[in-house]
Backbone as CSV, one residue per row, in Angstrom:
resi,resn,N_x,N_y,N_z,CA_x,CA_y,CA_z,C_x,C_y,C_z
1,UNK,-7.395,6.572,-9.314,-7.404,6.503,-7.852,-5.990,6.564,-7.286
2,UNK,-4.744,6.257,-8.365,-3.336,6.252,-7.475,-2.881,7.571,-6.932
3,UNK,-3.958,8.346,-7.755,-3.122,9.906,-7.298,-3.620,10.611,-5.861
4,UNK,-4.932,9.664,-5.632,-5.615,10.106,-4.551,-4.703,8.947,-3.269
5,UNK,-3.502,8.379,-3.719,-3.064,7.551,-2.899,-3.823,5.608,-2.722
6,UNK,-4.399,5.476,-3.195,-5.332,3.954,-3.377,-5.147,3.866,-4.488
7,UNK,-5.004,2.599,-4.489,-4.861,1.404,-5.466,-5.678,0.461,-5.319
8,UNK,-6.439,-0.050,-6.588,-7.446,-1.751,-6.469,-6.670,-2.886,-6.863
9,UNK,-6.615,-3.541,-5.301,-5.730,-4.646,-5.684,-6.510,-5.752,-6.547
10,UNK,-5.592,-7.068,-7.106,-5.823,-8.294,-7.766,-7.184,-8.422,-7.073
11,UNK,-7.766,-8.335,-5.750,-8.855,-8.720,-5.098,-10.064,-8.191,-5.007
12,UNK,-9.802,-6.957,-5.673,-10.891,-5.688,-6.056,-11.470,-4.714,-4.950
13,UNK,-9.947,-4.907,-3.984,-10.167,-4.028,-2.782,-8.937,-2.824,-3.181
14,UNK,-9.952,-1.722,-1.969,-9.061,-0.401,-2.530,-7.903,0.037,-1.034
15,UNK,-6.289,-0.600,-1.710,-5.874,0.064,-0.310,-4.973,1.153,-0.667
16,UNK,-3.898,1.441,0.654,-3.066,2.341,0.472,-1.730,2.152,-0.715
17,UNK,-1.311,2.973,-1.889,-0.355,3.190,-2.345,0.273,2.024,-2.397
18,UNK,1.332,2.057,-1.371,2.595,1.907,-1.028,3.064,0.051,-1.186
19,UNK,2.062,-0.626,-1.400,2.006,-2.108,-1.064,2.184,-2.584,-2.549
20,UNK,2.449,-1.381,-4.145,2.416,-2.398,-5.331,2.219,-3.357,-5.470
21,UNK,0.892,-3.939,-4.899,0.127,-5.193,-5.297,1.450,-6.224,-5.271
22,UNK,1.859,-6.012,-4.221,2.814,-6.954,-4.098,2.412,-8.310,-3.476
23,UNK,2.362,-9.284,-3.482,1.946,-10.304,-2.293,1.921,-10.088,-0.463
24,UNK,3.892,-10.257,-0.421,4.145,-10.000,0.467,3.786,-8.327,1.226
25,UNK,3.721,-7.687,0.555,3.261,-6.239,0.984,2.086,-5.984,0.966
26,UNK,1.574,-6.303,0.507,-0.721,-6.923,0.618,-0.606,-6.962,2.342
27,UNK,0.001,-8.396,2.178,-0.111,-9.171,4.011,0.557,-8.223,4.945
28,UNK,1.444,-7.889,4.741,2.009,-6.775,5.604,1.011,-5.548,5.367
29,UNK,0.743,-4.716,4.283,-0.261,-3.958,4.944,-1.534,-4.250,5.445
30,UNK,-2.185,-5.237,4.933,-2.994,-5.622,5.385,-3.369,-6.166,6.818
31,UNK,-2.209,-6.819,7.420,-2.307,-7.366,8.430,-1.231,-6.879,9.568
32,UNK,-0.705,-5.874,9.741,0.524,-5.753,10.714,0.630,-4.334,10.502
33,UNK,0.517,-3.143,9.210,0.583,-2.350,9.198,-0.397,-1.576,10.102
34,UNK,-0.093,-0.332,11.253,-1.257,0.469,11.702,-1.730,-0.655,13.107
35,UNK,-1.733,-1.404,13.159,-2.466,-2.538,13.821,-1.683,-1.971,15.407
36,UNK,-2.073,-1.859,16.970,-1.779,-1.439,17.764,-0.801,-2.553,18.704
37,UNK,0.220,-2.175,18.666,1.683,-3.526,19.144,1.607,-2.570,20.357
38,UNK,1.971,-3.799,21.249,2.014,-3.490,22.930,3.140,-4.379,23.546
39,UNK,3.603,-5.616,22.575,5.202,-6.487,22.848,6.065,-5.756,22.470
40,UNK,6.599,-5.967,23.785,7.759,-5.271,24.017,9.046,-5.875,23.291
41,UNK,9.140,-7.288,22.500,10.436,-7.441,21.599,9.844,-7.262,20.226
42,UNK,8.380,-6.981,19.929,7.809,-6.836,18.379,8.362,-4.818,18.669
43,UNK,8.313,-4.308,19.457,8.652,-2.999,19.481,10.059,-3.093,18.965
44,UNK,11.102,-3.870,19.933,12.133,-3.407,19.895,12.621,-3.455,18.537
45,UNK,12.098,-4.523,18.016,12.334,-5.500,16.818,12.139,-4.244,15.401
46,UNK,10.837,-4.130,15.432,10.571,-2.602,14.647,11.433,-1.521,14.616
47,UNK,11.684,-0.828,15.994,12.173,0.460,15.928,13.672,0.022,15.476
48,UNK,14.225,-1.054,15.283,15.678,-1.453,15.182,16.113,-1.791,13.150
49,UNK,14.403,-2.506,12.889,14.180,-2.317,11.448,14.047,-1.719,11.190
50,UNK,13.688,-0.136,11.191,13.381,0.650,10.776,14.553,1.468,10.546
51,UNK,15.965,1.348,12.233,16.879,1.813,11.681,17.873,1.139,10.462
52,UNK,17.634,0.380,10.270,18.375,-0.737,8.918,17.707,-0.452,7.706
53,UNK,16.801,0.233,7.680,15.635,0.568,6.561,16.267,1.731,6.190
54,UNK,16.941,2.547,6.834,17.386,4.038,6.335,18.584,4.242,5.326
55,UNK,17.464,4.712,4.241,18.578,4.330,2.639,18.126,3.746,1.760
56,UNK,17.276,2.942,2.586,16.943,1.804,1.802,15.023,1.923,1.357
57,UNK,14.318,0.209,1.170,12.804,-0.021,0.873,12.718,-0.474,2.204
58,UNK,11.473,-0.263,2.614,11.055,-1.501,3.643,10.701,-2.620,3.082
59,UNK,10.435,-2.694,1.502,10.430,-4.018,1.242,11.620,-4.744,1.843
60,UNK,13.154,-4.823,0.720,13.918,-5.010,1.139,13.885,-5.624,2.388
61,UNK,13.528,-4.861,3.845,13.607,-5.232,4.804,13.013,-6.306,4.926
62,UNK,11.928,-6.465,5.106,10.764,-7.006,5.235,11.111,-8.003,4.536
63,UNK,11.634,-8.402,3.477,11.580,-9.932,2.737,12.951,-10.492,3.585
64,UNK,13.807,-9.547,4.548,15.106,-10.606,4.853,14.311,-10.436,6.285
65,UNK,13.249,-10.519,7.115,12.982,-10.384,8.483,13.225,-11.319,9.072
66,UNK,12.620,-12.294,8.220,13.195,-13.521,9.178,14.417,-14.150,9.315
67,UNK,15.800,-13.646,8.213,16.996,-13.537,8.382,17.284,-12.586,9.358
68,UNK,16.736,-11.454,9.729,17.193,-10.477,10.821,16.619,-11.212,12.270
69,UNK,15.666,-11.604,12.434,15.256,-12.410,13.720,15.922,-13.853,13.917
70,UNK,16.725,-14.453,12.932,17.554,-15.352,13.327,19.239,-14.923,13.635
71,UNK,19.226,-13.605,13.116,20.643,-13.383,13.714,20.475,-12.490,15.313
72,UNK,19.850,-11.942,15.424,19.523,-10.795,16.041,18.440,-11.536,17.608
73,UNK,18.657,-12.928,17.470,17.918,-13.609,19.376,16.587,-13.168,19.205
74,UNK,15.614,-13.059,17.901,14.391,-13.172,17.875,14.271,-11.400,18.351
75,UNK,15.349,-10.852,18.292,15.297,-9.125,19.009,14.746,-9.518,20.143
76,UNK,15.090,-10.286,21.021,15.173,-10.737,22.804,16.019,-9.176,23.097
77,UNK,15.986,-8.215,23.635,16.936,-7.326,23.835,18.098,-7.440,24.869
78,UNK,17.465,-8.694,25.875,17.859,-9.183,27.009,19.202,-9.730,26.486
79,UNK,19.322,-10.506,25.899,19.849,-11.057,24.731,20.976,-10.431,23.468
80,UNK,20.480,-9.962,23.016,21.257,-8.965,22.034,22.141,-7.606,23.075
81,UNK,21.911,-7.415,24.138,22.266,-6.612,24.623,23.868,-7.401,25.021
82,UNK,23.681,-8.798,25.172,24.958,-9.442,25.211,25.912,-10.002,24.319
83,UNK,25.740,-9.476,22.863,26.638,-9.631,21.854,27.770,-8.799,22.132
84,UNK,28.803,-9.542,21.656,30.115,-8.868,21.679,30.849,-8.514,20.241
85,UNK,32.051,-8.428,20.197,33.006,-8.263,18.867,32.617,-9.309,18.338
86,UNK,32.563,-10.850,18.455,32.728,-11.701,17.841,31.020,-11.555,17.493
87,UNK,30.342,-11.310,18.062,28.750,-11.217,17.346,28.642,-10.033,16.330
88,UNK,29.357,-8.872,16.357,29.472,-7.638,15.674,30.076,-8.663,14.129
89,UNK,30.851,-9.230,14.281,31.645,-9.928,13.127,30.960,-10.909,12.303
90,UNK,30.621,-11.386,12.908,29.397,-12.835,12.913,28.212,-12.330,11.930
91,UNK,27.988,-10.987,12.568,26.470,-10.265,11.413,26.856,-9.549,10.425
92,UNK,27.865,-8.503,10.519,28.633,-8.356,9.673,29.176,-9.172,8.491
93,UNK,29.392,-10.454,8.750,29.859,-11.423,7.698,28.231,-11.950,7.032
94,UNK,27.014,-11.822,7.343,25.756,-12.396,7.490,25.237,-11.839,6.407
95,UNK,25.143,-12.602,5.135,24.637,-12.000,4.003,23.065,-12.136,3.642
96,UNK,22.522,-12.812,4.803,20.663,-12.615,4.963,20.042,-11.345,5.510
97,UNK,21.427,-10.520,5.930,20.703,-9.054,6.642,21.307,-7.811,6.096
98,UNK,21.264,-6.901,6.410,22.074,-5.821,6.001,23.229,-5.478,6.371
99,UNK,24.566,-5.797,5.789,25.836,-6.046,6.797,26.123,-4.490,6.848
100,UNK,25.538,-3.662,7.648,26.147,-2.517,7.741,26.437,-2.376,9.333
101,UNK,28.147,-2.071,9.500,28.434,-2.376,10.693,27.609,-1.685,11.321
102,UNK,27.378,-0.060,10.852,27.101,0.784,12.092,25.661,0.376,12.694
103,UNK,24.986,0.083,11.984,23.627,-0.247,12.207,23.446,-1.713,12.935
104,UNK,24.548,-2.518,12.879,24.742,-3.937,13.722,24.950,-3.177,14.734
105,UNK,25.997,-2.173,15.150,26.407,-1.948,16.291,25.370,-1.097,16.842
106,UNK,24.237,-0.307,16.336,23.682,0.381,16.582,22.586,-0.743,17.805
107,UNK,22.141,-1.829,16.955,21.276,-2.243,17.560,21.628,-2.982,18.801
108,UNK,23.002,-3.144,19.043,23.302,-3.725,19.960,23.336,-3.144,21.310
109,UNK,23.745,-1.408,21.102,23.599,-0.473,21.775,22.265,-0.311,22.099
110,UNK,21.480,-0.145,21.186,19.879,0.132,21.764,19.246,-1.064,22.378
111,UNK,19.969,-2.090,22.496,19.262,-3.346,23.207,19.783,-3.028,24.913
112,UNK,21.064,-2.495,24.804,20.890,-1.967,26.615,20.708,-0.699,26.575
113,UNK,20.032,0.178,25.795,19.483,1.211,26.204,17.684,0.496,26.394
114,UNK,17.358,-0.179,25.807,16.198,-0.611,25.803,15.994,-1.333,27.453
115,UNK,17.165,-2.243,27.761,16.730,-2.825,29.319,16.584,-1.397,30.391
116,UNK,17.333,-0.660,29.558,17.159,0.668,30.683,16.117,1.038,30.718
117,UNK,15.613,1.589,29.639,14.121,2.323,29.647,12.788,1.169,30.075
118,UNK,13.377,-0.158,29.995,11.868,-1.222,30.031,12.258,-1.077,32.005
119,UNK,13.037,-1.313,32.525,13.652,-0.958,33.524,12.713,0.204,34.409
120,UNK,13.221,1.375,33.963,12.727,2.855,34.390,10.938,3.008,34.487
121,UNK,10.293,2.278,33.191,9.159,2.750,33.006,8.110,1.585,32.772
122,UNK,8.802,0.052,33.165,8.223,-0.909,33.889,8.176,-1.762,31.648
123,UNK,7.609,-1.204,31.488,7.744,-1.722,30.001,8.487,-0.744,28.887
124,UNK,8.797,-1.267,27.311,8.863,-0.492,26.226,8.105,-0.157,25.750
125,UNK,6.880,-0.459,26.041,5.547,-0.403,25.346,4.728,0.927,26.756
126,UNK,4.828,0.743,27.769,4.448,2.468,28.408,4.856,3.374,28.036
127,UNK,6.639,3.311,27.940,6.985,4.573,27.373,6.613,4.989,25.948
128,UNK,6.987,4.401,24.635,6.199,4.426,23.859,5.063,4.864,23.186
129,UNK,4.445,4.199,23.940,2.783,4.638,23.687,2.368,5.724,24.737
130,UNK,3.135,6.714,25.778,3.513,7.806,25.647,3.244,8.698,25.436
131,UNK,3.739,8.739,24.059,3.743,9.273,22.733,3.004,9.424,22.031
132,UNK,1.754,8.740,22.077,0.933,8.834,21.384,0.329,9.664,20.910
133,UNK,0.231,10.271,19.397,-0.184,11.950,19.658,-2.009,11.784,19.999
134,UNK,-1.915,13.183,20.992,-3.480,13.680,21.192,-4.081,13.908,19.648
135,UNK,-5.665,13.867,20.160,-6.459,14.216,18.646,-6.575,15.517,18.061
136,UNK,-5.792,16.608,18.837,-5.911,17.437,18.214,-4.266,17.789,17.745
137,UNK,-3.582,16.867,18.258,-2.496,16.554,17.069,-2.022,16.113,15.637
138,UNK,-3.529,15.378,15.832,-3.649,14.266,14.487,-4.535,15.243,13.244
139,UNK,-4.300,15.281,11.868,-4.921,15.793,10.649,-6.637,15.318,11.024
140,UNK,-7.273,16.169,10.575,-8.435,16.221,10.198,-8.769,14.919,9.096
141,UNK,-8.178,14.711,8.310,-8.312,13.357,7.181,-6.817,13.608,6.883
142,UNK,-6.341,12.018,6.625,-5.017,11.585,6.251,-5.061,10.780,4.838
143,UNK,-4.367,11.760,3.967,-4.780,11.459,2.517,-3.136,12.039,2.503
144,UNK,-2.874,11.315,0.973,-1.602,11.304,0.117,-0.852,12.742,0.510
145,UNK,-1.714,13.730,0.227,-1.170,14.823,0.497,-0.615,15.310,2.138
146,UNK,-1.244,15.030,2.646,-0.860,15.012,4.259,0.385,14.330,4.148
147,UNK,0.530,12.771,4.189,1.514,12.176,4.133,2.643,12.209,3.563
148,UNK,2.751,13.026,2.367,3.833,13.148,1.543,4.233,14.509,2.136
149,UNK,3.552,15.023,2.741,4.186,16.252,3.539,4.637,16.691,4.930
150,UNK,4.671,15.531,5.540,4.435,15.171,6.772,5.688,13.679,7.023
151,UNK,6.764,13.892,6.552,7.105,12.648,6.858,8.045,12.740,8.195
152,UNK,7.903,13.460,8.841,8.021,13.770,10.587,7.035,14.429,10.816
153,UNK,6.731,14.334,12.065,5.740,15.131,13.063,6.462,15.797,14.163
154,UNK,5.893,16.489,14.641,5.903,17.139,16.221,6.249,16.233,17.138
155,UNK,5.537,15.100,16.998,5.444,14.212,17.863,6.871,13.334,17.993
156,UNK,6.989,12.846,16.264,8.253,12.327,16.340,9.657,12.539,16.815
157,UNK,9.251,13.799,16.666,10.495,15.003,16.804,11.049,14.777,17.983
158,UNK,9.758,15.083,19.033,9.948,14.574,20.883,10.693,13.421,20.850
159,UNK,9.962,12.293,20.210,10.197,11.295,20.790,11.672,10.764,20.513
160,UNK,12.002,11.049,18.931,13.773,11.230,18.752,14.269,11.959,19.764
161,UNK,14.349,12.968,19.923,15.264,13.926,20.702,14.968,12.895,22.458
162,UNK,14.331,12.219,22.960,14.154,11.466,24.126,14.937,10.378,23.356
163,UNK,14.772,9.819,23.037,15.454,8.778,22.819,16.725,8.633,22.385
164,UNK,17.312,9.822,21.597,18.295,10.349,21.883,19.765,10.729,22.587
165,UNK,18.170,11.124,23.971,19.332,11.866,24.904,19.397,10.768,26.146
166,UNK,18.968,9.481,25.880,19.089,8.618,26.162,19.907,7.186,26.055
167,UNK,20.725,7.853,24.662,21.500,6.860,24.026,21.677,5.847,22.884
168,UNK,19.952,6.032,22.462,19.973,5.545,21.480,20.199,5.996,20.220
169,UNK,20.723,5.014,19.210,21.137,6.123,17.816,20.207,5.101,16.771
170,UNK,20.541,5.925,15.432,19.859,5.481,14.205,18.310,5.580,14.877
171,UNK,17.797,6.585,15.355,16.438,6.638,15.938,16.324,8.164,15.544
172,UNK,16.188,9.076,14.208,15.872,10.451,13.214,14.431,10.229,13.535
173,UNK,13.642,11.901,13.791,12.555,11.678,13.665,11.853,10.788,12.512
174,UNK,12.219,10.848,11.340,11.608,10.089,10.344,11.630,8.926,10.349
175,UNK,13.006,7.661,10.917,12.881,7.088,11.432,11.441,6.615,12.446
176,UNK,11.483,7.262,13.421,10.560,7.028,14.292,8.925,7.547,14.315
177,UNK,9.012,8.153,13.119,7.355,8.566,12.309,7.251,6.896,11.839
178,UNK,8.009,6.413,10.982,7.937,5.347,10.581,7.887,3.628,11.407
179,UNK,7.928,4.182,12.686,7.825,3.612,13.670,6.173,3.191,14.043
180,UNK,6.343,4.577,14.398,4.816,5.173,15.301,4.207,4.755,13.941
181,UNK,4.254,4.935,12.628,2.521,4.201,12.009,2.666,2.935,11.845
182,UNK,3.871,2.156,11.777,4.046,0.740,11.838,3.343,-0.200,13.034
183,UNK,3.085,0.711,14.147,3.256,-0.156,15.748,1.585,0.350,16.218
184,UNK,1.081,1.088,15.014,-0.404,1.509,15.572,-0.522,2.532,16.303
185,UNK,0.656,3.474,16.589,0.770,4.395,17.710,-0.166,5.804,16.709
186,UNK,-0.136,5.761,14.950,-1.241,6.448,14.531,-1.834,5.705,13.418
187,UNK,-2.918,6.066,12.709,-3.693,5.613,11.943,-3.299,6.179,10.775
188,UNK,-2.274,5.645,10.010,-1.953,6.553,8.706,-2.610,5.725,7.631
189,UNK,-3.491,4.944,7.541,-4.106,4.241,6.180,-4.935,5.255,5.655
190,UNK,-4.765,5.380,4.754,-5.129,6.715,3.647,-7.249,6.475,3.637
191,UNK,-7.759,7.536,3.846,-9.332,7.692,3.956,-9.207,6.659,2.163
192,UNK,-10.587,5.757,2.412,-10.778,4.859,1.573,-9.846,3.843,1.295
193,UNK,-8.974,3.394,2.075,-8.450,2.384,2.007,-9.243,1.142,3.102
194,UNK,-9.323,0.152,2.784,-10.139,-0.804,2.804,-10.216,-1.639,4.281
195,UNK,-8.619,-0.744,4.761,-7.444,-1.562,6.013,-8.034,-0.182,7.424
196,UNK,-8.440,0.949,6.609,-8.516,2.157,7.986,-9.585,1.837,8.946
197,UNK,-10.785,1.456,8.695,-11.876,1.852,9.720,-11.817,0.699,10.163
198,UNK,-11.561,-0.790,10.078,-10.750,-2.028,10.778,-9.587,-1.339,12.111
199,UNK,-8.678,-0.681,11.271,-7.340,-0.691,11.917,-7.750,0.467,13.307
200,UNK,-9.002,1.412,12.899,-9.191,2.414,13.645,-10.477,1.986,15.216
201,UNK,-10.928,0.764,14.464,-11.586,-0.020,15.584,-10.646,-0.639,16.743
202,UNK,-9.468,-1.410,16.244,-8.461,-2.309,16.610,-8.170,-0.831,17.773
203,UNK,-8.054,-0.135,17.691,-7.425,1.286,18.099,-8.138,1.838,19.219
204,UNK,-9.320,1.730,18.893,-10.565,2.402,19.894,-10.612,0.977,20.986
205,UNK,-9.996,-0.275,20.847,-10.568,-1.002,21.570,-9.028,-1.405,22.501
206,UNK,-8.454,-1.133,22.338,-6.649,-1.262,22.597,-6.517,-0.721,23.932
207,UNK,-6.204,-1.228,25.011,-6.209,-1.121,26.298,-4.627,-0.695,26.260
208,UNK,-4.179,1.125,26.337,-2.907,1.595,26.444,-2.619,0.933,27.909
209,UNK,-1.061,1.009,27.431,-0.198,0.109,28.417,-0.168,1.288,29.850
């Protein structure tokens, strides 16, 4: 079944790949992956992990999160948008997160590009979801092969190049593919995984912002 993308976990359920029966990556896919986010600091918070993720695992990420939400004002953007040199230094020296300056400085930048756009378009979560691709954007069935070939979209593409030309950086379409299936904006749990027709209800019932 791994080649078809599913795996049977310890529990004798069949999910997606990517979670190596890990504990912590079970609960995360299981419970947060695909699932439809409409908070506007769980957004900011994401699209900002995701740029710290580039290079890297999202495990990795994901096991220091709650070191990144104690340096980073819970990703308050309101907040982070008011770090200075001495906060650039401060995380930088911060060996619970990823001390990579550019990506400290990155997020600090996208926290007042973020009051701008929550600003302009009343939330982060209108503009956003946006984006959402139409259904005749989306694959017919989303299986291993789709996904491994597909690691940008059309969609993403837009939504980098807007966000972009807006100011924000460390935001690559692939980046922000990795966004959009994290935040529920698509349904990438692989057909027969145990988490899709749950996550695709959660979806049908999701009142867009």
């Amino acid at each position: 079944m791994e080649k078809a993308g599913i795996i049977e976990g310890p529990d004798g359920k069949c999910r997606c790949f990517w979670h190596q029966n890990l504990p912590d990556y079970i609960r995360y896919h299981d419970e947060e992956w695909g699932r439809p986010v409409v908070d506007d600091h769980r957004l900011f918070e994401k699209i900002c992990l995701e740029g710290f993720q580039s290079g890297l695992s999202w495990l990795t990420i994901l096991r220091k999160r709650e070191n990144f939400r104690a340096a980073f004002a819970a990703f308050d953007f309101e907040k982070v948008a008011l770090f200075d040199d001495t906060d650039v230094e401060r995380l930088v020296a911060d060996a619970g997160i990823i001390r990579h300056r550019g990506k400290i400085v990155s997020t600090i930048n996208n926290a007042r590009r973020a009051i701008e756009l929550r600003d302009e378009f009343g939330s982060l979560a209108r503009f956003f979801w946006s984006y959402e691709p139409k259904p005749e954007e989306r694959p017919s069935a989303v299986d291993l092969e789709h996904l491994r070939a597909n690691p940008t979209t059309a969609v993403s593409v837009r939504l980098s190049k807007d966000l972009k030309k807006r100011g924000w950086t460390f935001v690559g379409p692939t980046t922000v593919y990795a966004f959009m299936q994290a935040m529920g904006l698509v349904n990438d749990h692989i057909e027969g995984c145990c988490i899709r027709e749950e996550t695709e209800a959660l979806r049908a019932d999701f009142v867009r912002p």
